[in-house]
Amino acid sequence: MIAQLGALTIGYDDVGSGVPLVLLHGFPHDRTLWSHQLPALAEQCRCIAMDLRGFGESSVCPPYSMDQYADDVAALLDSLGIDRAVIGGLSMGGYVALTLWRRHPERVRAFVLVDTRGGADTDAARTKRRAQIKQVRSTGMHAIVDELLRGQLGKTTRERQPEIIEGLRRMLLHAPADGVAGALEAMATRPGSANTLESIDVPTLIVVGEEDVLTPPGESRAMHALISERAHGRSQVEVIARAGHLSPMERPAAFNHVVTEFIDRLVVGQP
Ligand code: MLT
């Protein structure tokens, strides 16, 4: 489906009914990252997977920043008539989710933070992102796709699931160079989220692949430690065995199970 938000076009899927759950993809993905989640979770929630600007069917147009991505999420919620939603974000989508909390906390009913982190980039990470911007602008996505595939998929997936590697490769090669460059700069300049995490007082599920080398389980535990006090024990970490950085795509059944249980508890009002 397509939402026209002023000059901005946003591609999204909207399936199921019940508690609204908005799913935000990582870098440099599009909403098809969640293709195993929508049919499964739609039995329980109203699942909305959107393309962030610069990706999928959304407009490839600046400005690109975490603030702008978060404002786009809020604008899509407005256009769909949704006041509050569970906000799920994978990696870069998690950075957007935390930015939404900073800018529009009233829109967040709960969080599902997936394979993500709270820290800002190090200087070395920023330098690498700027080198990648140059590579993508001069040679296209081919220049960085193999490195991304190696980092994003877990060892077990790389050894045993060639169809996932090829599916992800197609998705990454499809990403528009301008959207990719914009996202790289937006990630490089994002602030750290320690204070944001400390201020979270809504139920939060943190999910991470056991074999995630980009945002390893230690990052999830560090986020949980910052959140847990304000959220009064309503933050929890779930580690998905034999999955890497893209746990929803690599182990969909295991991932869907922990999310379904979390939403069940949310609906009946348990911590
Ligand atoms: C992602 O999957 O969104 C990226 O790993 C995020 C990042 O590069 O920091």
PDB file of C-alpha atoms and ligand atoms in Angstrom:
ATOM      1  CA  MET A   1       0.000   0.000   0.000  1.00  0.00           C
ATOM      2  CA  ILE A   2       1.038   3.599  -0.444  1.00  0.00           C
ATOM      3  CA  ALA A   3       0.484   6.558   1.899  1.00  0.00           C
ATOM      4  CA  GLN A   4       0.888  10.058   0.523  1.00  0.00           C
ATOM      5  CA  LEU A   5       2.116  12.278   3.362  1.00  0.00           C
ATOM      6  CA  GLY A   6       2.371  15.684   1.714  1.00  0.00           C
ATOM      7  CA  ALA A   7       5.221  15.384  -0.782  1.00  0.00           C
ATOM      8  CA  LEU A   8       6.461  12.166   0.808  1.00  0.00           C
ATOM      9  CA  THR A   9       5.359   8.716  -0.365  1.00  0.00           C
ATOM     10  CA  ILE A  10       5.576   5.872   2.140  1.00  0.00           C
ATOM     11  CA  GLY A  11       5.237   2.231   1.127  1.00  0.00           C
ATOM     12  CA  TYR A  12       3.716   0.018   3.794  1.00  0.00           C
ATOM     13  CA  ASP A  13       1.740  -3.138   4.509  1.00  0.00           C
ATOM     14  CA  ASP A  14      -1.126  -3.113   6.989  1.00  0.00           C
ATOM     15  CA  VAL A  15      -2.573  -6.510   7.899  1.00  0.00           C
ATOM     16  CA  GLY A  16      -4.543  -8.022  10.765  1.00  0.00           C
ATOM     17  CA  SER A  17      -6.413  -6.367  13.603  1.00  0.00           C
ATOM     18  CA  GLY A  18      -5.859  -5.753  17.300  1.00  0.00           C
ATOM     19  CA  VAL A  19      -2.943  -3.985  18.978  1.00  0.00           C
ATOM     20  CA  PRO A  20      -1.080  -1.936  16.349  1.00  0.00           C
ATOM     21  CA  LEU A  21       2.520  -3.093  15.845  1.00  0.00           C
ATOM     22  CA  VAL A  22       4.759  -1.005  13.583  1.00  0.00           C
ATOM     23  CA  LEU A  23       7.826  -2.779  12.197  1.00  0.00           C
ATOM     24  CA  LEU A  24      10.871  -0.754  11.097  1.00  0.00           C
ATOM     25  CA  HIS A  25      13.519  -2.443   8.987  1.00  0.00           C
ATOM     26  CA  GLY A  26      17.283  -2.111   9.322  1.00  0.00           C
ATOM     27  CA  PHE A  27      19.983  -0.924   6.938  1.00  0.00           C
ATOM     28  CA  PRO A  28      19.812  -1.185   3.945  1.00  0.00           C
ATOM     29  CA  HIS A  29      16.606  -3.191   3.918  1.00  0.00           C
ATOM     30  CA  ASP A  30      12.990  -2.609   3.062  1.00  0.00           C
ATOM     31  CA  ARG A  31       9.739  -3.762   4.602  1.00  0.00           C
ATOM     32  CA  THR A  32       9.971  -7.207   2.987  1.00  0.00           C
ATOM     33  CA  LEU A  33      12.452  -7.960   5.786  1.00  0.00           C
ATOM     34  CA  TRP A  34       9.319  -8.710   7.832  1.00  0.00           C
ATOM     35  CA  SER A  35       7.676 -11.022   5.307  1.00  0.00           C
ATOM     36  CA  HIS A  36       7.712 -13.952   7.778  1.00  0.00           C
ATOM     37  CA  GLN A  37       6.264 -11.839  10.558  1.00  0.00           C
ATOM     38  CA  LEU A  38       3.236 -10.264   8.879  1.00  0.00           C
ATOM     39  CA  PRO A  39       1.190 -13.417   8.197  1.00  0.00           C
ATOM     40  CA  ALA A  40       2.076 -14.952  11.580  1.00  0.00           C
ATOM     41  CA  LEU A  41       1.590 -11.869  13.782  1.00  0.00           C
ATOM     42  CA  ALA A  42      -1.501 -10.624  11.927  1.00  0.00           C
ATOM     43  CA  GLU A  43      -3.474 -13.288  13.767  1.00  0.00           C
ATOM     44  CA  GLN A  44      -2.828 -11.315  16.941  1.00  0.00           C
ATOM     45  CA  CYS A  45      -2.118  -7.691  16.007  1.00  0.00           C
ATOM     46  CA  ARG A  46      -2.571  -5.044  13.396  1.00  0.00           C
ATOM     47  CA  CYS A  47       0.863  -5.324  11.785  1.00  0.00           C
ATOM     48  CA  ILE A  48       2.210  -2.376   9.863  1.00  0.00           C
ATOM     49  CA  ALA A  49       5.555  -2.762   8.109  1.00  0.00           C
ATOM     50  CA  MET A  50       6.794   0.449   6.487  1.00  0.00           C
ATOM     51  CA  ASP A  51       9.614   1.359   4.152  1.00  0.00           C
ATOM     52  CA  LEU A  52      11.741   4.106   5.664  1.00  0.00           C
ATOM     53  CA  ARG A  53      12.324   7.015   3.288  1.00  0.00           C
ATOM     54  CA  GLY A  54      15.011   6.159   0.757  1.00  0.00           C
ATOM     55  CA  PHE A  55      14.086   2.437   0.682  1.00  0.00           C
ATOM     56  CA  GLY A  56      11.510   0.125  -0.907  1.00  0.00           C
ATOM     57  CA  GLU A  57       8.507   1.976  -2.280  1.00  0.00           C
ATOM     58  CA  SER A  58       9.054   5.107  -0.200  1.00  0.00           C
ATOM     59  CA  SER A  59      10.319   8.360  -1.669  1.00  0.00           C
ATOM     60  CA  VAL A  60      14.043   8.637  -2.138  1.00  0.00           C
ATOM     61  CA  CYS A  61      14.288  12.191  -0.879  1.00  0.00           C
ATOM     62  CA  PRO A  62      16.238  14.084   1.761  1.00  0.00           C
ATOM     63  CA  PRO A  63      16.465  15.049   4.535  1.00  0.00           C
ATOM     64  CA  TYR A  64      17.843  11.832   5.991  1.00  0.00           C
ATOM     65  CA  SER A  65      18.266  11.799   9.753  1.00  0.00           C
ATOM     66  CA  MET A  66      17.022   9.708  12.673  1.00  0.00           C
ATOM     67  CA  ASP A  67      14.768  12.628  13.642  1.00  0.00           C
ATOM     68  CA  GLN A  68      13.257  12.725  10.175  1.00  0.00           C
ATOM     69  CA  TYR A  69      12.727   8.951  10.005  1.00  0.00           C
ATOM     70  CA  ALA A  70      11.002   9.099  13.414  1.00  0.00           C
ATOM     71  CA  ASP A  71       8.808  12.017  12.311  1.00  0.00           C
ATOM     72  CA  ASP A  72       7.870   9.985   9.210  1.00  0.00           C
ATOM     73  CA  VAL A  73       6.741   7.118  11.473  1.00  0.00           C
ATOM     74  CA  ALA A  74       4.599   9.544  13.488  1.00  0.00           C
ATOM     75  CA  ALA A  75       3.153  10.981  10.261  1.00  0.00           C
ATOM     76  CA  LEU A  76       2.239   7.496   9.017  1.00  0.00           C
ATOM     77  CA  LEU A  77       0.550   6.748  12.357  1.00  0.00           C
ATOM     78  CA  ASP A  78      -1.423   9.997  11.990  1.00  0.00           C
ATOM     79  CA  SER A  79      -2.511   9.079   8.492  1.00  0.00           C
ATOM     80  CA  LEU A  80      -3.645   5.616   9.670  1.00  0.00           C
ATOM     81  CA  GLY A  81      -5.537   7.079  12.646  1.00  0.00           C
ATOM     82  CA  ILE A  82      -3.365   5.263  15.202  1.00  0.00           C
ATOM     83  CA  ASP A  83      -2.580   7.069  18.461  1.00  0.00           C
ATOM     84  CA  ARG A  84      -0.214   4.555  20.057  1.00  0.00           C
ATOM     85  CA  ALA A  85       1.506   1.457  18.748  1.00  0.00           C
ATOM     86  CA  VAL A  86       3.999  -1.158  19.746  1.00  0.00           C
ATOM     87  CA  ILE A  87       7.118  -0.045  17.913  1.00  0.00           C
ATOM     88  CA  GLY A  88       9.415  -2.767  16.627  1.00  0.00           C
ATOM     89  CA  GLY A  89      12.730  -1.883  15.041  1.00  0.00           C
ATOM     90  CA  LEU A  90      15.644  -3.952  13.814  1.00  0.00           C
ATOM     91  CA  SER A  91      19.108  -2.409  14.131  1.00  0.00           C
ATOM     92  CA  MET A  92      18.769   0.937  12.301  1.00  0.00           C
ATOM     93  CA  GLY A  93      15.023   0.521  12.816  1.00  0.00           C
ATOM     94  CA  GLY A  94      15.835   0.308  16.535  1.00  0.00           C
ATOM     95  CA  TYR A  95      17.733   3.613  16.325  1.00  0.00           C
ATOM     96  CA  VAL A  96      14.587   5.101  14.754  1.00  0.00           C
ATOM     97  CA  ALA A  97      12.388   3.545  17.448  1.00  0.00           C
ATOM     98  CA  LEU A  98      14.491   5.146  20.219  1.00  0.00           C
ATOM     99  CA  THR A  99      14.387   8.474  18.384  1.00  0.00           C
ATOM    100  CA  LEU A 100      10.604   8.200  18.219  1.00  0.00           C
ATOM    101  CA  TRP A 101      10.637   7.852  22.020  1.00  0.00           C
ATOM    102  CA  ARG A 102      12.705  11.051  22.297  1.00  0.00           C
ATOM    103  CA  ARG A 103      10.444  13.019  19.958  1.00  0.00           C
ATOM    104  CA  HIS A 104       6.981  11.431  20.243  1.00  0.00           C
ATOM    105  CA  PRO A 105       6.886   9.261  23.394  1.00  0.00           C
ATOM    106  CA  GLU A 106       3.092   9.417  23.520  1.00  0.00           C
ATOM    107  CA  ARG A 107       2.947   7.302  20.345  1.00  0.00           C
ATOM    108  CA  VAL A 108       4.745   4.307  21.928  1.00  0.00           C
ATOM    109  CA  ARG A 109       2.762   1.654  23.774  1.00  0.00           C
ATOM    110  CA  ALA A 110       5.660  -0.794  24.017  1.00  0.00           C
ATOM    111  CA  PHE A 111       8.924  -1.620  22.249  1.00  0.00           C
ATOM    112  CA  VAL A 112      10.323  -4.627  20.431  1.00  0.00           C
ATOM    113  CA  LEU A 113      14.009  -3.764  19.944  1.00  0.00           C
ATOM    114  CA  VAL A 114      15.681  -6.277  17.646  1.00  0.00           C
ATOM    115  CA  ASP A 115      19.405  -6.787  17.050  1.00  0.00           C
ATOM    116  CA  THR A 116      20.168  -3.178  17.835  1.00  0.00           C
ATOM    117  CA  ARG A 117      22.231  -1.036  20.194  1.00  0.00           C
ATOM    118  CA  GLY A 118      22.001   2.128  22.255  1.00  0.00           C
ATOM    119  CA  GLY A 119      25.468   3.575  21.637  1.00  0.00           C
ATOM    120  CA  ALA A 120      26.446   6.166  19.032  1.00  0.00           C
ATOM    121  CA  ASP A 121      29.053   5.364  16.365  1.00  0.00           C
ATOM    122  CA  THR A 122      32.711   5.348  17.304  1.00  0.00           C
ATOM    123  CA  ASP A 123      35.039   7.542  15.234  1.00  0.00           C
ATOM    124  CA  ALA A 124      36.215   4.421  13.386  1.00  0.00           C
ATOM    125  CA  ALA A 125      32.631   3.433  12.553  1.00  0.00           C
ATOM    126  CA  ARG A 126      31.916   6.941  11.233  1.00  0.00           C
ATOM    127  CA  THR A 127      35.001   6.863   9.064  1.00  0.00           C
ATOM    128  CA  LYS A 128      33.949   3.503   7.661  1.00  0.00           C
ATOM    129  CA  ARG A 129      30.413   4.735   6.915  1.00  0.00           C
ATOM    130  CA  ARG A 130      31.801   7.718   5.003  1.00  0.00           C
ATOM    131  CA  ALA A 131      34.051   5.407   2.978  1.00  0.00           C
ATOM    132  CA  GLN A 132      30.975   3.288   2.201  1.00  0.00           C
ATOM    133  CA  ILE A 133      29.071   6.386   1.053  1.00  0.00           C
ATOM    134  CA  LYS A 134      31.845   7.054  -1.469  1.00  0.00           C
ATOM    135  CA  GLN A 135      31.887   3.408  -2.610  1.00  0.00           C
ATOM    136  CA  VAL A 136      28.127   3.246  -3.089  1.00  0.00           C
ATOM    137  CA  ARG A 137      28.018   6.560  -4.909  1.00  0.00           C
ATOM    138  CA  SER A 138      30.836   5.584  -7.263  1.00  0.00           C
ATOM    139  CA  THR A 139      30.180   1.852  -7.892  1.00  0.00           C
ATOM    140  CA  GLY A 140      26.722   1.131  -6.450  1.00  0.00           C
ATOM    141  CA  MET A 141      25.627  -1.449  -3.892  1.00  0.00           C
ATOM    142  CA  HIS A 142      27.804  -4.165  -5.469  1.00  0.00           C
ATOM    143  CA  ALA A 143      30.759  -2.520  -3.726  1.00  0.00           C
ATOM    144  CA  ILE A 144      29.529  -3.310  -0.210  1.00  0.00           C
ATOM    145  CA  VAL A 145      27.013  -6.125  -0.553  1.00  0.00           C
ATOM    146  CA  ASP A 146      29.321  -9.052   0.242  1.00  0.00           C
ATOM    147  CA  GLU A 147      30.622  -7.423   3.401  1.00  0.00           C
ATOM    148  CA  LEU A 148      27.062  -6.648   4.518  1.00  0.00           C
ATOM    149  CA  LEU A 149      25.948 -10.232   3.901  1.00  0.00           C
ATOM    150  CA  ARG A 150      28.869 -11.607   5.921  1.00  0.00           C
ATOM    151  CA  GLY A 151      28.142  -9.306   8.832  1.00  0.00           C
ATOM    152  CA  GLN A 152      24.370  -9.505   8.885  1.00  0.00           C
ATOM    153  CA  LEU A 153      23.766 -13.238   8.586  1.00  0.00           C
ATOM    154  CA  GLY A 154      24.796 -15.613  11.340  1.00  0.00           C
ATOM    155  CA  LYS A 155      27.348 -18.372  10.828  1.00  0.00           C
ATOM    156  CA  THR A 156      24.682 -21.083  10.916  1.00  0.00           C
ATOM    157  CA  THR A 157      22.536 -19.327   8.316  1.00  0.00           C
ATOM    158  CA  ARG A 158      25.527 -18.748   6.044  1.00  0.00           C
ATOM    159  CA  GLU A 159      26.467 -22.411   6.256  1.00  0.00           C
ATOM    160  CA  ARG A 160      23.011 -23.938   5.955  1.00  0.00           C
ATOM    161  CA  GLN A 161      20.542 -21.566   4.325  1.00  0.00           C
ATOM    162  CA  PRO A 162      21.796 -20.387   0.910  1.00  0.00           C
ATOM    163  CA  GLU A 163      18.278 -19.252  -0.065  1.00  0.00           C
ATOM    164  CA  ILE A 164      18.344 -16.661   2.735  1.00  0.00           C
ATOM    165  CA  ILE A 165      21.723 -15.367   1.539  1.00  0.00           C
ATOM    166  CA  GLU A 166      20.431 -14.987  -2.015  1.00  0.00           C
ATOM    167  CA  GLY A 167      17.133 -13.398  -0.923  1.00  0.00           C
ATOM    168  CA  LEU A 168      18.984 -10.869   1.201  1.00  0.00           C
ATOM    169  CA  ARG A 169      21.478 -10.181  -1.588  1.00  0.00           C
ATOM    170  CA  ARG A 170      18.587  -9.300  -3.920  1.00  0.00           C
ATOM    171  CA  MET A 171      17.076  -6.988  -1.310  1.00  0.00           C
ATOM    172  CA  LEU A 172      20.368  -5.180  -0.695  1.00  0.00           C
ATOM    173  CA  LEU A 173      21.186  -4.775  -4.386  1.00  0.00           C
ATOM    174  CA  HIS A 174      17.770  -3.223  -4.879  1.00  0.00           C
ATOM    175  CA  ALA A 175      18.416  -0.445  -2.331  1.00  0.00           C
ATOM    176  CA  PRO A 176      18.711   3.012  -3.969  1.00  0.00           C
ATOM    177  CA  ALA A 177      22.205   4.523  -3.675  1.00  0.00           C
ATOM    178  CA  ASP A 178      20.856   7.888  -2.456  1.00  0.00           C
ATOM    179  CA  GLY A 179      18.754   6.236   0.243  1.00  0.00           C
ATOM    180  CA  VAL A 180      21.725   4.118   1.316  1.00  0.00           C
ATOM    181  CA  ALA A 181      24.076   7.110   1.452  1.00  0.00           C
ATOM    182  CA  GLY A 182      21.479   9.122   3.371  1.00  0.00           C
ATOM    183  CA  ALA A 183      20.996   6.337   5.917  1.00  0.00           C
ATOM    184  CA  LEU A 184      24.753   5.911   6.388  1.00  0.00           C
ATOM    185  CA  GLU A 185      25.130   9.615   7.176  1.00  0.00           C
ATOM    186  CA  ALA A 186      22.057   9.536   9.433  1.00  0.00           C
ATOM    187  CA  MET A 187      23.532   6.626  11.408  1.00  0.00           C
ATOM    188  CA  ALA A 188      26.962   8.274  11.577  1.00  0.00           C
ATOM    189  CA  THR A 189      25.510  11.416  13.146  1.00  0.00           C
ATOM    190  CA  ARG A 190      22.979   9.822  15.493  1.00  0.00           C
ATOM    191  CA  PRO A 191      23.472  10.568  19.190  1.00  0.00           C
ATOM    192  CA  GLY A 192      23.960   7.898  21.846  1.00  0.00           C
ATOM    193  CA  SER A 193      20.743   6.723  23.484  1.00  0.00           C
ATOM    194  CA  ALA A 194      21.787   5.959  27.070  1.00  0.00           C
ATOM    195  CA  ASN A 195      19.555   8.714  28.527  1.00  0.00           C
ATOM    196  CA  THR A 196      16.727   7.684  26.236  1.00  0.00           C
ATOM    197  CA  LEU A 197      16.956   4.069  27.364  1.00  0.00           C
ATOM    198  CA  GLU A 198      16.975   5.154  31.007  1.00  0.00           C
ATOM    199  CA  SER A 199      13.761   7.091  30.436  1.00  0.00           C
ATOM    200  CA  ILE A 200      11.805   4.179  28.914  1.00  0.00           C
ATOM    201  CA  ASP A 201       8.908   3.183  31.143  1.00  0.00           C
ATOM    202  CA  VAL A 202       6.873   1.051  28.736  1.00  0.00           C
ATOM    203  CA  PRO A 203       7.164  -2.736  28.352  1.00  0.00           C
ATOM    204  CA  THR A 204      10.169  -3.571  26.210  1.00  0.00           C
ATOM    205  CA  LEU A 205      11.167  -6.806  24.543  1.00  0.00           C
ATOM    206  CA  ILE A 206      14.769  -6.945  23.375  1.00  0.00           C
ATOM    207  CA  VAL A 207      15.519  -9.724  20.891  1.00  0.00           C
ATOM    208  CA  VAL A 208      18.965 -10.669  19.631  1.00  0.00           C
ATOM    209  CA  GLY A 209      20.483 -13.457  17.579  1.00  0.00           C
ATOM    210  CA  GLU A 210      22.992 -15.567  19.467  1.00  0.00           C
ATOM    211  CA  GLU A 211      25.385 -15.276  16.483  1.00  0.00           C
ATOM    212  CA  ASP A 212      24.869 -11.547  15.889  1.00  0.00           C
ATOM    213  CA  VAL A 213      28.361 -10.117  15.414  1.00  0.00           C
ATOM    214  CA  LEU A 214      27.223  -6.556  14.604  1.00  0.00           C
ATOM    215  CA  THR A 215      25.093  -5.969  17.706  1.00  0.00           C
ATOM    216  CA  PRO A 216      25.999  -8.969  19.871  1.00  0.00           C
ATOM    217  CA  PRO A 217      23.915 -10.157  22.840  1.00  0.00           C
ATOM    218  CA  GLY A 218      26.097  -8.060  25.191  1.00  0.00           C
ATOM    219  CA  GLU A 219      24.665  -4.915  23.545  1.00  0.00           C
ATOM    220  CA  SER A 220      21.143  -6.141  24.269  1.00  0.00           C
ATOM    221  CA  ARG A 221      21.981  -6.838  27.889  1.00  0.00           C
ATOM    222  CA  ALA A 222      23.496  -3.357  28.186  1.00  0.00           C
ATOM    223  CA  MET A 223      20.262  -1.823  26.852  1.00  0.00           C
ATOM    224  CA  HIS A 224      18.211  -3.960  29.214  1.00  0.00           C
ATOM    225  CA  ALA A 225      20.335  -2.829  32.178  1.00  0.00           C
ATOM    226  CA  LEU A 226      19.657   0.828  31.314  1.00  0.00           C
ATOM    227  CA  ILE A 227      15.919   0.326  30.766  1.00  0.00           C
ATOM    228  CA  SER A 228      15.003  -2.043  33.521  1.00  0.00           C
ATOM    229  CA  GLU A 229      14.771   0.365  36.442  1.00  0.00           C
ATOM    230  CA  ARG A 230      12.174   2.751  34.976  1.00  0.00           C
ATOM    231  CA  ALA A 231      10.254  -0.037  33.219  1.00  0.00           C
ATOM    232  CA  HIS A 232       9.809  -1.751  36.612  1.00  0.00           C
ATOM    233  CA  GLY A 233      10.937  -5.141  35.449  1.00  0.00           C
ATOM    234  CA  ARG A 234       8.943  -4.933  32.229  1.00  0.00           C
ATOM    235  CA  SER A 235      12.030  -5.142  30.048  1.00  0.00           C
ATOM    236  CA  GLN A 236      13.276  -8.561  28.987  1.00  0.00           C
ATOM    237  CA  VAL A 237      15.944  -9.992  26.694  1.00  0.00           C
ATOM    238  CA  GLU A 238      15.393 -13.014  24.463  1.00  0.00           C
ATOM    239  CA  VAL A 239      18.319 -14.612  22.648  1.00  0.00           C
ATOM    240  CA  ILE A 240      17.471 -16.502  19.453  1.00  0.00           C
ATOM    241  CA  ALA A 241      19.751 -19.511  19.041  1.00  0.00           C
ATOM    242  CA  ARG A 242      21.521 -20.041  15.715  1.00  0.00           C
ATOM    243  CA  ALA A 243      20.523 -16.609  14.373  1.00  0.00           C
ATOM    244  CA  GLY A 244      22.701 -13.651  13.438  1.00  0.00           C
ATOM    245  CA  HIS A 245      21.846  -9.967  13.045  1.00  0.00           C
ATOM    246  CA  LEU A 246      18.619 -10.655  11.129  1.00  0.00           C
ATOM    247  CA  SER A 247      16.882 -12.945  13.601  1.00  0.00           C
ATOM    248  CA  PRO A 248      13.342 -12.338  12.214  1.00  0.00           C
ATOM    249  CA  MET A 249      14.474 -13.552   8.792  1.00  0.00           C
ATOM    250  CA  GLU A 250      16.894 -16.283   9.919  1.00  0.00           C
ATOM    251  CA  ARG A 251      14.741 -17.967  12.599  1.00  0.00           C
ATOM    252  CA  PRO A 252      11.238 -16.636  11.954  1.00  0.00           C
ATOM    253  CA  ALA A 253       9.350 -19.224  14.017  1.00  0.00           C
ATOM    254  CA  ALA A 254      11.517 -18.671  17.105  1.00  0.00           C
ATOM    255  CA  PHE A 255      11.355 -14.905  16.647  1.00  0.00           C
ATOM    256  CA  ASN A 256       7.577 -14.867  16.134  1.00  0.00           C
ATOM    257  CA  HIS A 257       7.123 -17.012  19.225  1.00  0.00           C
ATOM    258  CA  VAL A 258       8.828 -14.547  21.586  1.00  0.00           C
ATOM    259  CA  VAL A 259       7.000 -11.587  20.048  1.00  0.00           C
ATOM    260  CA  THR A 260       3.637 -13.344  20.244  1.00  0.00           C
ATOM    261  CA  GLU A 261       4.155 -14.152  23.919  1.00  0.00           C
ATOM    262  CA  PHE A 262       5.175 -10.551  24.624  1.00  0.00           C
ATOM    263  CA  ILE A 263       2.093  -9.126  22.872  1.00  0.00           C
ATOM    264  CA  ASP A 264      -0.136 -11.639  24.683  1.00  0.00           C
ATOM    265  CA  ARG A 265       1.181 -10.409  28.025  1.00  0.00           C
ATOM    266  CA  LEU A 266       0.790  -6.804  26.930  1.00  0.00           C
ATOM    267  CA  VAL A 267      -2.831  -7.324  25.947  1.00  0.00           C
ATOM    268  CA  VAL A 268      -3.802  -8.937  29.230  1.00  0.00           C
ATOM    269  CA  GLY A 269      -1.886  -6.240  31.112  1.00  0.00           C
ATOM    270  CA  GLN A 270       0.728  -8.440  32.734  1.00  0.00           C
ATOM    271  CA  PRO A 271       4.216  -7.047  33.276  1.00  0.00           C
TER     272      PRO A 271
HETATM  273  C1  MLT B   1      21.454  -2.482  10.388  1.00  0.00           C
HETATM  274  O1  MLT B   1      21.251  -3.689  10.240  1.00  0.00           O
HETATM  275  O2  MLT B   1      20.529  -1.657  10.364  1.00  0.00           O
HETATM  276  C2  MLT B   1      22.874  -1.995  10.563  1.00  0.00           C
HETATM  277  O3  MLT B   1      23.688  -3.031  11.013  1.00  0.00           O
HETATM  278  C3  MLT B   1      22.931  -0.807  11.481  1.00  0.00           C
HETATM  279  C4  MLT B   1      24.304  -0.202  11.547  1.00  0.00           C
HETATM  280  O4  MLT B   1      25.063  -0.271  10.572  1.00  0.00           O
HETATM  281  O5  MLT B   1      24.621   0.407  12.584  1.00  0.00           O
END
